Amino acid sequence: MKKMFYILLFVFSGFFIYGQNADAIVGTYLKADGKSKVEFYKSGTTYSGKVVWLKEPNDDKGNAKKDVKNPDKSLRDRPLLGLVTITGLKYDGEKSYTEGKAYRPAEGDEVKFKVKIMDDGTINVTGSKYGFSKTETWKKQ
């Protein structure tokens, strides 16, 4: 009986540790350009990110900035603040998240997206399209 207890304790502690590591991405990050913050959150079995702060939230006319470059004309009136721009990130161990997609409102397109949590608490985010990729470092807030 005692042996069974230790086996179960070992198994369940492994699940707890794995879940803890997977949720390490949850939080708010300042993007490399300092113009916006993205909040990562768990969405079912994957992780998503939404815009929660803009350095310049309004356009030249004082109106909230909108998703004006969206290829779908019916979505161009959406405000950027609160917009979900990152979806489908899957935790694959070793502080890495892959298989995500990131919508880039400034370009009106979507790229493949992955994240690596660094030891200093920053994250390296990589967007890829047409075989080209770019990596930035975002700082946790």
GROMACS .gro file of C-alpha atoms in nm:
model
  141
    1MET     CA    1   0.000   0.000   0.000
    2LYS     CA    2   0.280   0.238   0.090
    3LYS     CA    3   0.453   0.162  -0.241
    4MET     CA    4   0.132   0.240  -0.433
    5PHE     CA    5   0.104   0.576  -0.251
    6TYR     CA    6   0.454   0.679  -0.361
    7ILE     CA    7   0.390   0.571  -0.719
    8LEU     CA    8   0.072   0.778  -0.735
    9LEU     CA    9   0.244   1.074  -0.570
   10PHE     CA   10   0.522   1.058  -0.831
   11VAL     CA   11   0.280   1.034  -1.123
   12PHE     CA   12   0.058   1.321  -1.008
   13SER     CA   13   0.350   1.547  -0.919
   14GLY     CA   14   0.477   1.500  -1.275
   15PHE     CA   15   0.142   1.618  -1.414
   16PHE     CA   16   0.147   1.919  -1.181
   17ILE     CA   17   0.498   2.022  -1.283
   18TYR     CA   18   0.419   1.979  -1.653
   19GLY     CA   19   0.107   2.196  -1.621
   20GLN     CA   20   0.297   2.461  -1.431
   21ASN     CA   21   0.563   2.485  -1.700
   22ALA     CA   22   0.305   2.503  -1.976
   23ASP     CA   23   0.137   2.804  -1.813
   24ALA     CA   24   0.466   2.993  -1.772
   25ILE     CA   25   0.383   3.202  -2.081
   26VAL     CA   26   0.067   3.344  -1.921
   27GLY     CA   27   0.106   3.716  -1.856
   28THR     CA   28   0.156   4.051  -2.027
   29TYR     CA   29   0.458   4.137  -2.244
   30LEU     CA   30   0.588   4.462  -2.390
   31LYS     CA   31   0.673   4.411  -2.756
   32ALA     CA   32   1.025   4.491  -2.878
   33ASP     CA   33   0.922   4.820  -3.042
   34GLY     CA   34   0.762   4.942  -2.715
   35LYS     CA   35   0.442   5.039  -2.898
   36SER     CA   36   0.210   4.772  -2.758
   37LYS     CA   37   0.160   4.505  -2.494
   38VAL     CA   38   0.023   4.157  -2.556
   39GLU     CA   39  -0.141   3.942  -2.290
   40PHE     CA   40  -0.097   3.565  -2.330
   41TYR     CA   41  -0.367   3.343  -2.183
   42LYS     CA   42  -0.477   2.983  -2.195
   43SER     CA   43  -0.750   2.915  -2.449
   44GLY     CA   44  -0.866   2.554  -2.416
   45THR     CA   45  -0.559   2.338  -2.479
   46THR     CA   46  -0.359   2.613  -2.654
   47TYR     CA   47  -0.244   2.967  -2.577
   48SER     CA   48  -0.354   3.292  -2.736
   49GLY     CA   49  -0.252   3.656  -2.713
   50LYS     CA   50  -0.444   3.981  -2.736
   51VAL     CA   51  -0.347   4.348  -2.751
   52VAL     CA   52  -0.406   4.503  -2.407
   53TRP     CA   53  -0.218   4.834  -2.438
   54LEU     CA   54  -0.115   5.069  -2.717
   55LYS     CA   55   0.132   5.354  -2.675
   56GLU     CA   56  -0.073   5.548  -2.929
   57PRO     CA   57  -0.428   5.406  -2.908
   58ASN     CA   58  -0.587   5.677  -3.124
   59ASP     CA   59  -0.548   5.781  -3.488
   60ASP     CA   60  -0.484   6.138  -3.611
   61LYS     CA   61  -0.852   6.223  -3.565
   62GLY     CA   62  -0.859   6.106  -3.203
   63ASN     CA   63  -1.055   5.788  -3.277
   64ALA     CA   64  -0.952   5.446  -3.151
   65LYS     CA   65  -0.718   5.277  -3.399
   66LYS     CA   66  -0.890   5.010  -3.610
   67ASP     CA   67  -0.784   4.700  -3.803
   68VAL     CA   68  -0.787   4.898  -4.131
   69LYS     CA   69  -0.550   4.671  -4.326
   70ASN     CA   70  -0.744   4.351  -4.266
   71PRO     CA   71  -0.793   4.167  -4.598
   72ASP     CA   72  -1.152   4.094  -4.489
   73LYS     CA   73  -1.328   4.429  -4.538
   74SER     CA   74  -1.599   4.334  -4.289
   75LEU     CA   75  -1.336   4.325  -4.009
   76ARG     CA   76  -1.172   4.661  -4.076
   77ASP     CA   77  -1.382   4.843  -3.817
   78ARG     CA   78  -1.253   4.629  -3.525
   79PRO     CA   79  -1.055   4.824  -3.264
   80LEU     CA   80  -0.691   4.716  -3.225
   81LEU     CA   81  -0.716   4.736  -2.847
   82GLY     CA   82  -0.847   4.398  -2.731
   83LEU     CA   83  -0.782   4.231  -3.067
   84VAL     CA   84  -0.672   3.867  -3.044
   85THR     CA   85  -0.362   3.853  -3.264
   86ILE     CA   86  -0.199   3.525  -3.156
   87THR     CA   87  -0.374   3.187  -3.160
   88GLY     CA   88  -0.302   2.815  -3.144
   89LEU     CA   89   0.027   2.812  -2.952
   90LYS     CA   90   0.098   2.462  -2.820
   91TYR     CA   91   0.338   2.393  -2.536
   92ASP     CA   92   0.598   2.142  -2.656
   93GLY     CA   93   0.823   2.129  -2.349
   94GLU     CA   94   1.151   2.299  -2.267
   95LYS     CA   95   0.975   2.637  -2.234
   96SER     CA   96   0.879   2.635  -2.603
   97TYR     CA   97   0.546   2.699  -2.774
   98THR     CA   98   0.495   2.618  -3.141
   99GLU     CA   99   0.232   2.580  -3.412
  100GLY     CA  100   0.083   2.923  -3.343
  101LYS     CA  101  -0.034   3.188  -3.583
  102ALA     CA  102   0.004   3.562  -3.544
  103TYR     CA  103  -0.209   3.818  -3.722
  104ARG     CA  104  -0.014   4.138  -3.793
  105PRO     CA  105  -0.258   4.432  -3.813
  106ALA     CA  106   0.007   4.672  -3.948
  107GLU     CA  107   0.053   4.447  -4.252
  108GLY     CA  108  -0.289   4.283  -4.262
  109ASP     CA  109  -0.142   3.934  -4.285
  110GLU     CA  110  -0.079   3.621  -4.081
  111VAL     CA  111   0.249   3.444  -4.002
  112LYS     CA  112   0.352   3.118  -3.835
  113PHE     CA  113   0.445   3.195  -3.476
  114LYS     CA  114   0.647   3.034  -3.199
  115VAL     CA  115   0.771   3.142  -2.857
  116LYS     CA  116   1.065   3.046  -2.635
  117ILE     CA  117   1.076   3.156  -2.270
  118MET     CA  118   1.423   3.267  -2.170
  119ASP     CA  119   1.580   3.226  -1.826
  120ASP     CA  120   1.561   3.602  -1.757
  121GLY     CA  121   1.180   3.601  -1.801
  122THR     CA  122   1.179   3.757  -2.146
  123ILE     CA  123   1.040   3.568  -2.442
  124ASN     CA  124   1.185   3.528  -2.788
  125VAL     CA  125   0.904   3.536  -3.043
  126THR     CA  126   0.959   3.423  -3.401
  127GLY     CA  127   0.730   3.493  -3.692
  128SER     CA  128   0.781   3.309  -4.022
  129LYS     CA  129   0.635   3.352  -4.369
  130TYR     CA  130   0.751   3.233  -4.711
  131GLY     CA  131   1.061   3.075  -4.556
  132PHE     CA  132   1.177   3.399  -4.394
  133SER     CA  133   1.168   3.451  -4.019
  134LYS     CA  134   1.225   3.730  -3.769
  135THR     CA  135   1.285   3.694  -3.396
  136GLU     CA  136   1.219   3.965  -3.136
  137THR     CA  137   1.256   3.975  -2.759
  138TRP     CA  138   0.952   4.082  -2.556
  139LYS     CA  139   0.976   4.178  -2.189
  140LYS     CA  140   0.732   4.049  -1.925
  141GLN     CA  141   0.550   4.326  -1.742
   0.00000   0.00000   0.00000
